[in-house]
Amino acid sequence: MNPTLTVFIPAYNEAANLEGCVQAVQAKLAALGVEAEILIVDDGSQDGSGALADALAARWSNLRVIHHPANRGIGAAFVTAVSAALGEWLILIPADLAMDLDDLPRYLEAAHQADIVVGLRSDRSDYTWIRRLISWVNIRLVQVLFGMSLRQFQYISLYRTPVLRQIEIEYWQSAFFLAEILIKARDQGFRLVEVEVRYLPRRAGRATGVRPRLILRTLLDLFHYFWVRQRR
């Protein structure tokens, strides 16, 4: 019998965070009584994250690991997870635990009325002014260009796995893929529900989502998809 939930943990050079994240997730799943698997996608890590993930899989029978031979980015890891997930639902939980796991029941409760539960994070106190500006511009562009009423597009969402498999993820090479999924799900008539959850700043390691090249690629992908939709 397949599990209800797949917790997908992308790992690129997350040796400082990975074991603590897995332990916290396992404890929370046990406390909630949720039948779940944990799926780690090691995205070509160079700091021993892959070997650590394998050691964790040897410790817990509900944990699986997939290795990318080279770093391909979180979008590629997400596509891999969607293909491999056994759970009816899939949630991406970063190895740095950027969410309060006490909010996981909010996602699960909202899932009864949704195909995708979109997390709306409460706090960005660790953001620099430039990161806040980039985030605001990204949100406004998606809202205006695609007519989306959601208030955020890049945080943690809970997805019905069969729904994800009906959506072609074309822009996995940039951070736009998360918004792309929501836009296409809305266009296909799937139910999107927002829940407010708490954001936790990264404690260790280095965030990779604010690199200038990735920001530029995300903007280019956003405008390219807008152009493609206009031509249909």
Short mmCIF file of C-alpha atoms in Angstrom, two decimals:
data_model
loop_
_atom_site.label_atom_id
_atom_site.label_comp_id
_atom_site.label_asym_id
_atom_site.label_seq_id
_atom_site.Cartn_x
_atom_site.Cartn_y
_atom_site.Cartn_z
CA MET A 1 0.00 0.00 0.00
CA ASN A 2 1.41 3.36 -1.02
CA PRO A 3 1.95 6.07 1.61
CA THR A 4 -0.37 9.06 1.86
CA LEU A 5 2.44 11.60 1.72
CA THR A 6 5.83 11.95 0.08
CA VAL A 7 8.08 14.45 1.83
CA PHE A 8 10.60 15.53 -0.79
CA ILE A 9 13.85 16.98 0.58
CA PRO A 10 16.15 18.45 -2.07
CA ALA A 11 19.78 18.34 -1.01
CA TYR A 12 22.62 20.27 -2.59
CA ASN A 13 25.54 20.67 -0.17
CA GLU A 14 23.22 20.38 2.85
CA ALA A 15 25.40 18.17 5.08
CA ALA A 16 25.04 20.66 7.94
CA ASN A 17 21.25 20.51 7.82
CA LEU A 18 20.18 17.17 6.40
CA GLU A 19 20.24 14.84 9.41
CA GLY A 20 18.51 17.34 11.69
CA CYS A 21 15.85 17.95 9.05
CA VAL A 22 15.15 14.23 8.60
CA GLN A 23 14.97 13.63 12.34
CA ALA A 24 12.54 16.53 12.80
CA VAL A 25 10.35 15.41 9.89
CA GLN A 26 10.29 11.80 11.09
CA ALA A 27 9.28 12.90 14.59
CA LYS A 28 6.51 15.14 13.29
CA LEU A 29 5.12 12.48 10.94
CA ALA A 30 5.08 9.94 13.78
CA ALA A 31 3.33 12.40 16.09
CA LEU A 32 0.68 13.10 13.45
CA GLY A 33 0.25 9.43 12.57
CA VAL A 34 0.72 10.17 8.87
CA GLU A 35 1.76 7.26 6.67
CA ALA A 36 4.58 8.84 4.70
CA GLU A 37 7.84 8.34 2.89
CA ILE A 38 10.79 10.70 2.81
CA LEU A 39 12.47 11.12 -0.56
CA ILE A 40 15.85 12.85 -0.66
CA VAL A 41 17.18 13.93 -4.04
CA ASP A 42 20.91 14.53 -3.74
CA ASP A 43 21.57 17.02 -6.51
CA GLY A 44 25.24 16.42 -7.13
CA SER A 45 26.40 17.53 -3.69
CA GLN A 46 30.14 17.90 -3.07
CA ASP A 47 30.10 18.11 0.74
CA GLY A 48 29.16 14.54 1.65
CA SER A 49 25.39 15.09 1.60
CA GLY A 50 24.92 12.09 -0.68
CA ALA A 51 26.74 9.67 1.60
CA LEU A 52 24.91 11.11 4.61
CA ALA A 53 21.57 10.62 2.84
CA ASP A 54 22.45 6.98 2.13
CA ALA A 55 23.34 6.47 5.80
CA LEU A 56 19.98 7.93 6.83
CA ALA A 57 18.20 5.63 4.38
CA ALA A 58 19.94 2.67 6.02
CA ARG A 59 18.57 3.84 9.36
CA TRP A 60 14.94 4.46 8.30
CA SER A 61 12.98 2.09 6.08
CA ASN A 62 10.61 4.84 4.88
CA LEU A 63 13.46 6.94 3.45
CA ARG A 64 14.71 6.69 -0.11
CA VAL A 65 17.53 8.52 -1.86
CA ILE A 66 18.00 9.41 -5.51
CA HIS A 67 21.35 10.79 -6.65
CA HIS A 68 21.94 13.20 -9.51
CA PRO A 69 25.52 12.71 -10.74
CA ALA A 70 25.90 16.48 -11.20
CA ASN A 71 24.16 19.56 -9.87
CA ARG A 72 21.14 20.36 -12.03
CA GLY A 73 19.19 22.71 -9.78
CA ILE A 74 16.14 22.42 -7.57
CA GLY A 75 13.77 22.34 -10.53
CA ALA A 76 15.40 19.20 -11.89
CA ALA A 77 15.33 17.66 -8.41
CA PHE A 78 11.62 18.48 -8.19
CA VAL A 79 10.91 16.80 -11.55
CA THR A 80 12.81 13.72 -10.35
CA ALA A 81 10.79 13.65 -7.13
CA VAL A 82 7.46 13.95 -8.97
CA SER A 83 8.37 10.98 -11.15
CA ALA A 84 9.55 8.83 -8.23
CA ALA A 85 7.04 9.78 -5.50
CA LEU A 86 4.87 6.98 -4.11
CA GLY A 87 2.59 9.17 -2.01
CA GLU A 88 -0.83 10.48 -2.97
CA TRP A 89 0.44 13.91 -1.93
CA LEU A 90 3.87 15.51 -2.26
CA ILE A 91 5.37 18.36 -0.26
CA LEU A 92 8.79 19.92 -0.70
CA ILE A 93 10.45 20.61 2.64
CA PRO A 94 13.87 22.27 2.34
CA ALA A 95 16.77 20.70 4.20
CA ASP A 96 17.18 23.95 6.14
CA LEU A 97 13.61 23.50 7.48
CA ALA A 98 12.33 26.83 6.17
CA MET A 99 8.89 26.02 7.59
CA ASP A 100 7.61 25.37 11.09
CA LEU A 101 6.67 21.69 11.04
CA ASP A 102 3.87 22.44 13.49
CA ASP A 103 2.13 23.98 10.47
CA LEU A 104 2.10 20.69 8.56
CA PRO A 105 -1.42 19.84 9.87
CA ARG A 106 -2.67 23.08 8.26
CA TYR A 107 -1.59 21.78 4.87
CA LEU A 108 -3.11 18.36 5.48
CA GLU A 109 -6.40 19.80 6.70
CA ALA A 110 -6.70 22.15 3.71
CA ALA A 111 -5.98 19.24 1.35
CA HIS A 112 -9.55 17.99 1.80
CA GLN A 113 -10.76 20.93 -0.31
CA ALA A 114 -7.79 21.34 -2.64
CA ASP A 115 -5.61 19.84 -5.33
CA ILE A 116 -2.73 22.12 -4.37
CA VAL A 117 -2.33 23.79 -0.97
CA VAL A 118 -0.23 26.93 -1.39
CA GLY A 119 1.77 28.07 1.63
CA LEU A 120 1.67 31.78 2.42
CA ARG A 121 4.64 32.58 4.63
CA SER A 122 4.31 35.09 7.42
CA ASP A 123 7.77 36.53 7.93
CA ARG A 124 10.76 37.68 5.88
CA SER A 125 12.76 39.35 8.64
CA ASP A 126 15.99 37.75 7.40
CA TYR A 127 15.55 39.19 3.88
CA THR A 128 17.77 42.04 2.72
CA TRP A 129 16.01 44.98 1.07
CA ILE A 130 17.14 43.81 -2.35
CA ARG A 131 15.77 40.31 -1.76
CA ARG A 132 12.46 41.78 -0.62
CA LEU A 133 12.33 43.92 -3.75
CA ILE A 134 13.05 40.94 -6.00
CA SER A 135 10.35 38.92 -4.27
CA TRP A 136 7.79 41.73 -4.56
CA VAL A 137 8.52 42.28 -8.26
CA ASN A 138 8.26 38.55 -8.98
CA ILE A 139 4.91 38.25 -7.19
CA ARG A 140 3.45 41.31 -8.90
CA LEU A 141 4.58 40.18 -12.35
CA VAL A 142 2.95 36.77 -11.94
CA GLN A 143 -0.25 38.31 -10.58
CA VAL A 144 -0.55 40.93 -13.34
CA LEU A 145 0.66 38.97 -16.37
CA PHE A 146 -1.18 35.74 -15.59
CA GLY A 147 -4.20 37.03 -13.66
CA MET A 148 -3.32 35.03 -10.56
CA SER A 149 -5.07 35.96 -7.31
CA LEU A 150 -2.63 34.05 -5.09
CA ARG A 151 -0.41 36.16 -2.87
CA GLN A 152 2.80 34.09 -3.13
CA PHE A 153 4.22 31.61 -5.61
CA GLN A 154 7.66 30.52 -4.41
CA TYR A 155 7.10 29.03 -0.96
CA ILE A 156 6.16 25.54 0.21
CA SER A 157 3.09 23.93 -1.35
CA LEU A 158 1.40 20.56 -0.91
CA TYR A 159 0.53 18.93 -4.24
CA ARG A 160 -1.74 16.07 -5.17
CA THR A 161 0.78 13.84 -6.97
CA PRO A 162 -1.49 12.77 -9.87
CA VAL A 163 -2.18 16.47 -10.52
CA LEU A 164 1.54 17.21 -10.76
CA ARG A 165 1.92 14.40 -13.27
CA GLN A 166 -0.67 16.03 -15.50
CA ILE A 167 1.32 19.27 -15.63
CA GLU A 168 4.27 19.61 -17.99
CA ILE A 169 7.02 21.42 -16.08
CA GLU A 170 8.88 23.27 -18.83
CA TYR A 171 10.80 25.89 -16.85
CA TRP A 172 12.57 23.67 -14.34
CA GLN A 173 15.91 25.39 -14.97
CA SER A 174 14.78 28.49 -13.07
CA ALA A 175 12.75 29.35 -9.99
CA PHE A 176 9.79 30.16 -12.24
CA PHE A 177 8.80 26.48 -12.28
CA LEU A 178 6.92 26.82 -8.98
CA ALA A 179 4.73 29.63 -10.34
CA GLU A 180 4.42 27.75 -13.65
CA ILE A 181 2.87 24.77 -11.85
CA LEU A 182 0.31 26.98 -10.11
CA ILE A 183 -0.60 28.86 -13.29
CA LYS A 184 -1.07 25.67 -15.28
CA ALA A 185 -3.00 24.00 -12.45
CA ARG A 186 -5.36 26.99 -12.30
CA ASP A 187 -5.78 26.94 -16.08
CA GLN A 188 -6.62 23.21 -15.99
CA GLY A 189 -9.32 23.76 -13.40
CA PHE A 190 -7.57 22.32 -10.35
CA ARG A 191 -8.38 23.74 -6.91
CA LEU A 192 -5.79 26.02 -5.30
CA VAL A 193 -6.14 26.90 -1.63
CA GLU A 194 -3.85 29.19 0.39
CA VAL A 195 -2.86 28.59 4.01
CA GLU A 196 -0.88 30.97 6.18
CA VAL A 197 2.19 29.34 7.71
CA ARG A 198 5.30 30.41 9.57
CA TYR A 199 8.63 30.89 7.85
CA LEU A 200 11.86 29.94 9.62
CA PRO A 201 15.17 31.53 8.53
CA ARG A 202 18.01 29.26 7.42
CA ARG A 203 20.29 28.26 10.30
CA ALA A 204 23.21 26.76 8.40
CA GLY A 205 24.51 26.47 4.86
CA ARG A 206 24.05 28.94 2.04
CA ALA A 207 20.88 29.81 0.14
CA THR A 208 21.24 29.51 -3.65
CA GLY A 209 18.01 31.18 -4.78
CA VAL A 210 19.35 34.76 -4.94
CA ARG A 211 22.15 34.29 -7.46
CA PRO A 212 21.99 36.98 -10.20
CA ARG A 213 22.11 34.39 -12.99
CA LEU A 214 19.16 32.47 -11.51
CA ILE A 215 17.17 35.68 -11.00
CA LEU A 216 17.76 36.67 -14.64
CA ARG A 217 16.83 33.20 -15.89
CA THR A 218 13.65 33.29 -13.79
CA LEU A 219 12.60 36.62 -15.30
CA LEU A 220 13.37 35.45 -18.82
CA ASP A 221 11.34 32.27 -18.30
CA LEU A 222 8.43 34.25 -16.83
CA PHE A 223 8.25 36.59 -19.84
CA HIS A 224 8.81 33.73 -22.29
CA TYR A 225 5.85 31.79 -20.88
CA PHE A 226 3.70 34.94 -20.98
CA TRP A 227 4.66 35.38 -24.67
CA VAL A 228 3.90 31.73 -25.43
CA ARG A 229 0.45 31.95 -23.78
CA GLN A 230 -0.38 35.13 -25.69
CA ARG A 231 0.35 33.42 -29.01
CA ARG A 232 -1.98 30.48 -28.34
#
